Short mmCIF file of C-alpha atoms in Angstrom, two decimals:
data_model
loop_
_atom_site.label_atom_id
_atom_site.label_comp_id
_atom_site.label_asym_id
_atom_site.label_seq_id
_atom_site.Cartn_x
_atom_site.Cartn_y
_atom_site.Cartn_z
CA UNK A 7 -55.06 10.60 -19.97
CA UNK A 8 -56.10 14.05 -19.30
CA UNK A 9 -53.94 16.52 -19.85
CA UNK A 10 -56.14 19.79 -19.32
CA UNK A 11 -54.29 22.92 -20.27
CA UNK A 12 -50.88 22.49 -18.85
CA UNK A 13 -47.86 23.60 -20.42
CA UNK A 14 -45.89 21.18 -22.36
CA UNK A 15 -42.18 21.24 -22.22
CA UNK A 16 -40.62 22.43 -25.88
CA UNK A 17 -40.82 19.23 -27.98
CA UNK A 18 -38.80 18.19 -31.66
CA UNK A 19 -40.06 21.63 -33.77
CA UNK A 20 -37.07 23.72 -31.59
CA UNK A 21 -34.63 21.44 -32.49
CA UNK A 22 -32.83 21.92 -35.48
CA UNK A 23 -32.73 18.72 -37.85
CA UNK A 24 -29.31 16.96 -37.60
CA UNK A 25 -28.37 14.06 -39.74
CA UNK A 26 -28.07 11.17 -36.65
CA UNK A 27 -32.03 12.73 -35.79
CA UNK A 28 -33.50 12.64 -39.20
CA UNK A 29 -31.82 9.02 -39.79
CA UNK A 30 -33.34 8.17 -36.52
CA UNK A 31 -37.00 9.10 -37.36
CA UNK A 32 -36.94 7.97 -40.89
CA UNK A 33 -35.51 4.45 -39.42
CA UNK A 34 -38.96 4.29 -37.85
CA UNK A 35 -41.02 5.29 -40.75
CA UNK A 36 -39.05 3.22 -42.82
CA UNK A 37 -39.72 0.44 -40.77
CA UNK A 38 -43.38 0.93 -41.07
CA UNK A 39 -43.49 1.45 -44.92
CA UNK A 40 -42.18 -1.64 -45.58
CA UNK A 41 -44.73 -3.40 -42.90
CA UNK A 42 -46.86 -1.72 -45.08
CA UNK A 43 -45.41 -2.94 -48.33
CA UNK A 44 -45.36 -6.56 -47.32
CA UNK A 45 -49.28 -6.47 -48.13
CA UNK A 46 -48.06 -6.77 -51.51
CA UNK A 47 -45.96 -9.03 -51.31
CA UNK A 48 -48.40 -11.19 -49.86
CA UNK A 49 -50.54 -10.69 -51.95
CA UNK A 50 -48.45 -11.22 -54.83
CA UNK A 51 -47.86 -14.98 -52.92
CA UNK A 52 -51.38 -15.55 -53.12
CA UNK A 53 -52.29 -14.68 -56.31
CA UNK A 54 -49.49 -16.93 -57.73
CA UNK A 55 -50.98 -20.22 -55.50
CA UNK A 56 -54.43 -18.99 -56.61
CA UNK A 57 -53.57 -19.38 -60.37
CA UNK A 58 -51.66 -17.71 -64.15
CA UNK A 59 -55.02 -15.78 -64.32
CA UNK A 60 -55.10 -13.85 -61.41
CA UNK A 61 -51.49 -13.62 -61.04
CA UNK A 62 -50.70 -11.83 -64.75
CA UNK A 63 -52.95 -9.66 -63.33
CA UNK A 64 -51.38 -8.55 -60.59
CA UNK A 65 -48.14 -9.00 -62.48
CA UNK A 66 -49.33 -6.24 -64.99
CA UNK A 67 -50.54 -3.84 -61.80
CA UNK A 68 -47.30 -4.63 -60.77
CA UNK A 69 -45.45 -3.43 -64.04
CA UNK A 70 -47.25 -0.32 -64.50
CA UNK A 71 -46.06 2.95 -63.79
CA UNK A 72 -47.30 3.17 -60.36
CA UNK A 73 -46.96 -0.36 -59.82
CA UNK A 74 -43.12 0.16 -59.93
CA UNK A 75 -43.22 3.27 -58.24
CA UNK A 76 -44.46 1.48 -55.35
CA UNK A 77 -42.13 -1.00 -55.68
CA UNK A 78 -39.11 1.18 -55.96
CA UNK A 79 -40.63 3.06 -52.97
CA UNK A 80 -40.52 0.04 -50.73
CA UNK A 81 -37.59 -1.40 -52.07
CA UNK A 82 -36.04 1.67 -50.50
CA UNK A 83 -37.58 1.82 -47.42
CA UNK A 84 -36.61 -1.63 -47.05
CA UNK A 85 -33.04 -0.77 -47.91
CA UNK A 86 -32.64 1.76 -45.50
CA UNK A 87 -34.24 0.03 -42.84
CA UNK A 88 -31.80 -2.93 -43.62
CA UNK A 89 -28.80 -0.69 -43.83
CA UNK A 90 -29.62 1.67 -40.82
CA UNK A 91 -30.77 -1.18 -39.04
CA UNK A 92 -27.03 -2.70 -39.05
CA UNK A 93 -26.26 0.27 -37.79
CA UNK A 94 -28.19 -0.43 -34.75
CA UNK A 95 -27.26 -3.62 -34.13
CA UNK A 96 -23.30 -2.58 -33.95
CA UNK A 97 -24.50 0.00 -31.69
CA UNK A 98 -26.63 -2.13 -29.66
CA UNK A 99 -23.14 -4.03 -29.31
CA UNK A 100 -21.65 -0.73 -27.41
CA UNK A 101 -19.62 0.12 -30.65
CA UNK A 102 -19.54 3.04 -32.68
CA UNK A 103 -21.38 5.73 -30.13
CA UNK A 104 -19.11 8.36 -30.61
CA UNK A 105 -20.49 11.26 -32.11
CA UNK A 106 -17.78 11.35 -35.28
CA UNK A 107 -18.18 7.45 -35.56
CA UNK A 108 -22.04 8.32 -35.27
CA UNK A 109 -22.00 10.61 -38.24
CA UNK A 110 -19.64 8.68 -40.23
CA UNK A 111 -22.13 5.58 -40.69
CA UNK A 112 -24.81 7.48 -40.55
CA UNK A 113 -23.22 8.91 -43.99
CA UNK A 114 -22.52 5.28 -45.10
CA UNK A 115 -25.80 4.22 -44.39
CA UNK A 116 -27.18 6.80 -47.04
CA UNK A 117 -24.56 6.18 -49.41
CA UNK A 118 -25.23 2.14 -49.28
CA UNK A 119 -29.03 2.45 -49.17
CA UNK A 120 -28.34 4.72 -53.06
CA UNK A 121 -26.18 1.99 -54.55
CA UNK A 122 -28.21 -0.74 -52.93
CA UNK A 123 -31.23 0.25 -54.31
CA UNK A 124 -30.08 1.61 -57.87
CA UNK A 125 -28.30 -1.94 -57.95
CA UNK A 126 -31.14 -4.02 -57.62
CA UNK A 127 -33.33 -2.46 -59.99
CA UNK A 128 -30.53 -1.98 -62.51
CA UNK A 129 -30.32 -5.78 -61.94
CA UNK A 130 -33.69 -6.19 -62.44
CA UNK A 131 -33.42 -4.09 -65.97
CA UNK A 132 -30.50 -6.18 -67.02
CA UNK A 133 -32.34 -9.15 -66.42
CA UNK A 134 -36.29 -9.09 -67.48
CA UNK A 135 -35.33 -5.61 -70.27
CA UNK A 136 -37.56 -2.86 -69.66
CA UNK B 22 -30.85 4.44 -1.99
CA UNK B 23 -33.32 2.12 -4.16
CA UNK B 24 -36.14 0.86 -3.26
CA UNK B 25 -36.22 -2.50 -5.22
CA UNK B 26 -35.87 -5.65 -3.59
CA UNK B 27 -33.09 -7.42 -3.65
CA UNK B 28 -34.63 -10.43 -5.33
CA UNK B 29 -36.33 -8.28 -7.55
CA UNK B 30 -33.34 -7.15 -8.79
CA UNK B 31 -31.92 -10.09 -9.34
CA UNK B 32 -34.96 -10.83 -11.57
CA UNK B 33 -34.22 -7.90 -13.20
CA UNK B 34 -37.69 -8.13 -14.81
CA UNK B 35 -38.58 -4.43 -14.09
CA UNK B 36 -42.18 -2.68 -14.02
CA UNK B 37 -43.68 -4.67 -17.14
CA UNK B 38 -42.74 -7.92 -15.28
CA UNK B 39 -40.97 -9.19 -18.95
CA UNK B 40 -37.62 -7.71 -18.29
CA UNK B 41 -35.55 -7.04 -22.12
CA UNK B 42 -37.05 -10.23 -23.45
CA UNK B 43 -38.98 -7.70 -26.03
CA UNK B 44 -35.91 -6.17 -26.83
CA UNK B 45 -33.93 -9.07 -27.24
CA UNK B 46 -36.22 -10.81 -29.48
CA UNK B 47 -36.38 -7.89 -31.67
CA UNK B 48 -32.57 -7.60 -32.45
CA UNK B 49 -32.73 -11.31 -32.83
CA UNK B 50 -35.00 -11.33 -35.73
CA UNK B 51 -33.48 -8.40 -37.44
CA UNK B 52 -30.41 -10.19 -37.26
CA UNK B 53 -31.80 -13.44 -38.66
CA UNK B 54 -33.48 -10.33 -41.41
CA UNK B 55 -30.33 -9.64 -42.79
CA UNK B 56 -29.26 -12.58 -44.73
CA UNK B 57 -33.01 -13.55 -45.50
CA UNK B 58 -33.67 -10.42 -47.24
CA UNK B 59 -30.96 -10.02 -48.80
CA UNK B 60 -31.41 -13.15 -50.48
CA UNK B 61 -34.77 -12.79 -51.48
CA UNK B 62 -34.25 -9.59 -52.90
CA UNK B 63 -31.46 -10.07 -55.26
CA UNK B 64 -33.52 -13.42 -56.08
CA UNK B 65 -36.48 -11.16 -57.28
CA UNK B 66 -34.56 -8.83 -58.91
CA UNK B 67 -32.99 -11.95 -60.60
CA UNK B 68 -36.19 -13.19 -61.50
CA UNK B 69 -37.46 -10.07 -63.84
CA UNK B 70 -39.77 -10.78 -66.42
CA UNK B 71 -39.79 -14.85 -65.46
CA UNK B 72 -43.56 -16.22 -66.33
CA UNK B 73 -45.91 -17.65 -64.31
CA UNK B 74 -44.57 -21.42 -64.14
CA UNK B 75 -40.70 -20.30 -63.96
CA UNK B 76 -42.18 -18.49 -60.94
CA UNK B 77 -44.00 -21.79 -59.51
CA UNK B 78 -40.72 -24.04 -60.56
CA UNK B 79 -38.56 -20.95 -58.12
CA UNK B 80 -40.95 -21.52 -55.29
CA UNK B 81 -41.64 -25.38 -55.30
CA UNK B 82 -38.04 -25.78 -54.55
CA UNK B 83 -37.73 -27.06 -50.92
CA UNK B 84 -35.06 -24.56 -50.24
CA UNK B 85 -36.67 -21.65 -51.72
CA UNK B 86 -39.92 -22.76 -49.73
CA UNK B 87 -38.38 -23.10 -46.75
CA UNK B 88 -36.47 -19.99 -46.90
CA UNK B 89 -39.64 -17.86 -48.10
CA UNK B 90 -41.94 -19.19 -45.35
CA UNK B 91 -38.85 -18.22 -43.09
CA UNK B 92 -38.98 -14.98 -44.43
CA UNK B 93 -42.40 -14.18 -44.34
CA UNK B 94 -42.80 -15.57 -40.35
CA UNK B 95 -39.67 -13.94 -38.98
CA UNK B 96 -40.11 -10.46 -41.23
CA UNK B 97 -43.81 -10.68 -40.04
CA UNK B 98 -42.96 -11.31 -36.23
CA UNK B 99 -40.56 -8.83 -36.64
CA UNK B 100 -43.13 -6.44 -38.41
CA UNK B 101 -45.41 -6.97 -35.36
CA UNK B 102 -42.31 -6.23 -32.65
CA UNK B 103 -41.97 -3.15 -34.51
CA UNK B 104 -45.62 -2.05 -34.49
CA UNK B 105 -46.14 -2.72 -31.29
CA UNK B 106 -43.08 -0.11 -30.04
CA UNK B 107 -44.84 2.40 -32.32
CA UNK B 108 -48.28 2.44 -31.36
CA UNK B 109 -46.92 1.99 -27.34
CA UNK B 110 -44.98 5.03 -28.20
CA UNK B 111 -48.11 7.10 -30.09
CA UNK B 112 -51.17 5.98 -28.87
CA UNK B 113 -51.81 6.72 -25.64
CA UNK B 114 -55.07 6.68 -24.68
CA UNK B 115 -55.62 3.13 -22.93
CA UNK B 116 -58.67 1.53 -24.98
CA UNK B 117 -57.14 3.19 -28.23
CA UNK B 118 -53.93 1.20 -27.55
CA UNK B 119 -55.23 -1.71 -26.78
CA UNK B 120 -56.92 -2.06 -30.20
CA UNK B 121 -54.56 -1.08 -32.17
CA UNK B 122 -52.25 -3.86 -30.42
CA UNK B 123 -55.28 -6.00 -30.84
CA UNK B 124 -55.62 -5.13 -34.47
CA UNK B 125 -52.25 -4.94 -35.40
CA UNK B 126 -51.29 -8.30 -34.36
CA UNK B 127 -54.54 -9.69 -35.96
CA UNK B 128 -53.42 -8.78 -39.15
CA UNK B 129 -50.31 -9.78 -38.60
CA UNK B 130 -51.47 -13.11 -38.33
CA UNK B 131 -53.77 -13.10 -41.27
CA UNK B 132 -50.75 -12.16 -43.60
CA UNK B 133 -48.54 -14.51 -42.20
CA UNK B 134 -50.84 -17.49 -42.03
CA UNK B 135 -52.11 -15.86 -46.17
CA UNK B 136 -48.28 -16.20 -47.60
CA UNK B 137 -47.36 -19.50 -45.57
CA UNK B 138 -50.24 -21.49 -46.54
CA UNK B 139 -50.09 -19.80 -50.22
CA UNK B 140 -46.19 -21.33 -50.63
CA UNK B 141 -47.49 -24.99 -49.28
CA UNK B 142 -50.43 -24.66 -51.65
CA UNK B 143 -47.95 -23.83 -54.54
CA UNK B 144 -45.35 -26.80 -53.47
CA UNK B 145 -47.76 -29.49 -52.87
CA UNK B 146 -49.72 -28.75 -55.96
CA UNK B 147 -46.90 -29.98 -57.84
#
């Protein structure tokens, strides 16, 4: 589509960022990180059905450093797109559109998506020690 | 004063001839998401530092089979629903946006048809 050099109505940078806006985009890059992310996780299937040899080894990428960075990284996107997500779905029901109702679980969502997160990997911790 | 047809109305299957089907079978498999991942993540977590055959003796049991391969094919399709708002959103030139639908779904499918058949290989193996 051509657009030549017409002028463009003002677009997101003159808005200033508000909580329900930034929740929105983030929802949507969320969404996509953990598409993303579930490359490992398929991979991690595979290299368990392809046998112990290759699979400690992606176990011990895995439990490296950056191994659980990126794993604490998409167990958070995957959080918040879980939390925020049941936020959608209750409004997709007609409920909770008012714009105090709006911010309220948008403030939940973050709050959940903190304990969520820090509560599976404290879990995790608990369970398999550092 | 519209000018849609009556029966066309009725329809209600709009410009892109599919109507909210797309829509509704997106909030359909997030809401089948929900409980799925929230099982399998607290399973994982639950599963730190378990060995390679605790890990085969998790997955070769029916119900954690069946619920993984659920997982993986509704979070997938779900995956692809998502994708495919995003790039119709982004990418606007028309060839451009046909392959990336192209390629996104195509590897959609690869993943999904990788992790299914790696959990069947894993059960029936024994």
């Amino acid at each position: 589509m051509s657009r030549g050099n017409r002028p463009l109505s003002p677009h997101l940078q003159v808005y200033r960022p508000q909580l329900t806006s930034v929740l929105s985009i983030l929802f949507r890059i969320m969404g996509v990180a953990t598409s993303v992310g579930s490359i490992v996780l398929i991979w991690w299937l595979a290299a368990a059905a392809s046998g112990a040899e290759y699979f400690e080894l992606v176990q011990s990428f895995l439990g490296s450093w950056f191994g659980r960075l990126l794993l604490f990284g998409w167990t958070f996107a995957l959080v918040f797109h879980l939390c925020n997500g049941i936020r959608h779905l209750y409004w997709d029901a007609g409920k909770g559109l008012e714009l105090e109702t709006a911010y309220a679980s948008g403030k939940a969502v973050i709050v959940f998506t903190v304990i969520i997160t820090l509560g599976l990997w404290g879990l995790a911790y608990a369970v398999g020690g550092a | 004063m519209s000018l849609r047809t009556p029966l066309g109305r009725a329809r209600g299957l709009g410009s892109a001839k599919d109507g909210s089907s797309h829509w509704w079978a997106q909030r359909l498999t997030s809401l089948a998401l929900v409980p799925l991942v929230l099982w399998f993540v607290f399973s994982v977590a639950l599963m730190t530092g378990a060995d390679y055959v605790q890990f085969l003796e998790w997955v070769q049991s029916p119900v954690v089979a069946g619920l993984l391969i659920l997982l993986i094919s509704v979070g997938l399709l779900h995956s692809q629903q998502g994708m495919q708002v995003v790039i119709e959103d982004y990418v606007h030139g028309e060839a451009s946006k046909v392959l990336s639908l192209f390629l996104s779904l195509s590897v959609h499918v690869v993943l999904g048809l990788t992790g299914i058949l790696s959990i069947l290989m894993i059960l029936f193996r024994g």
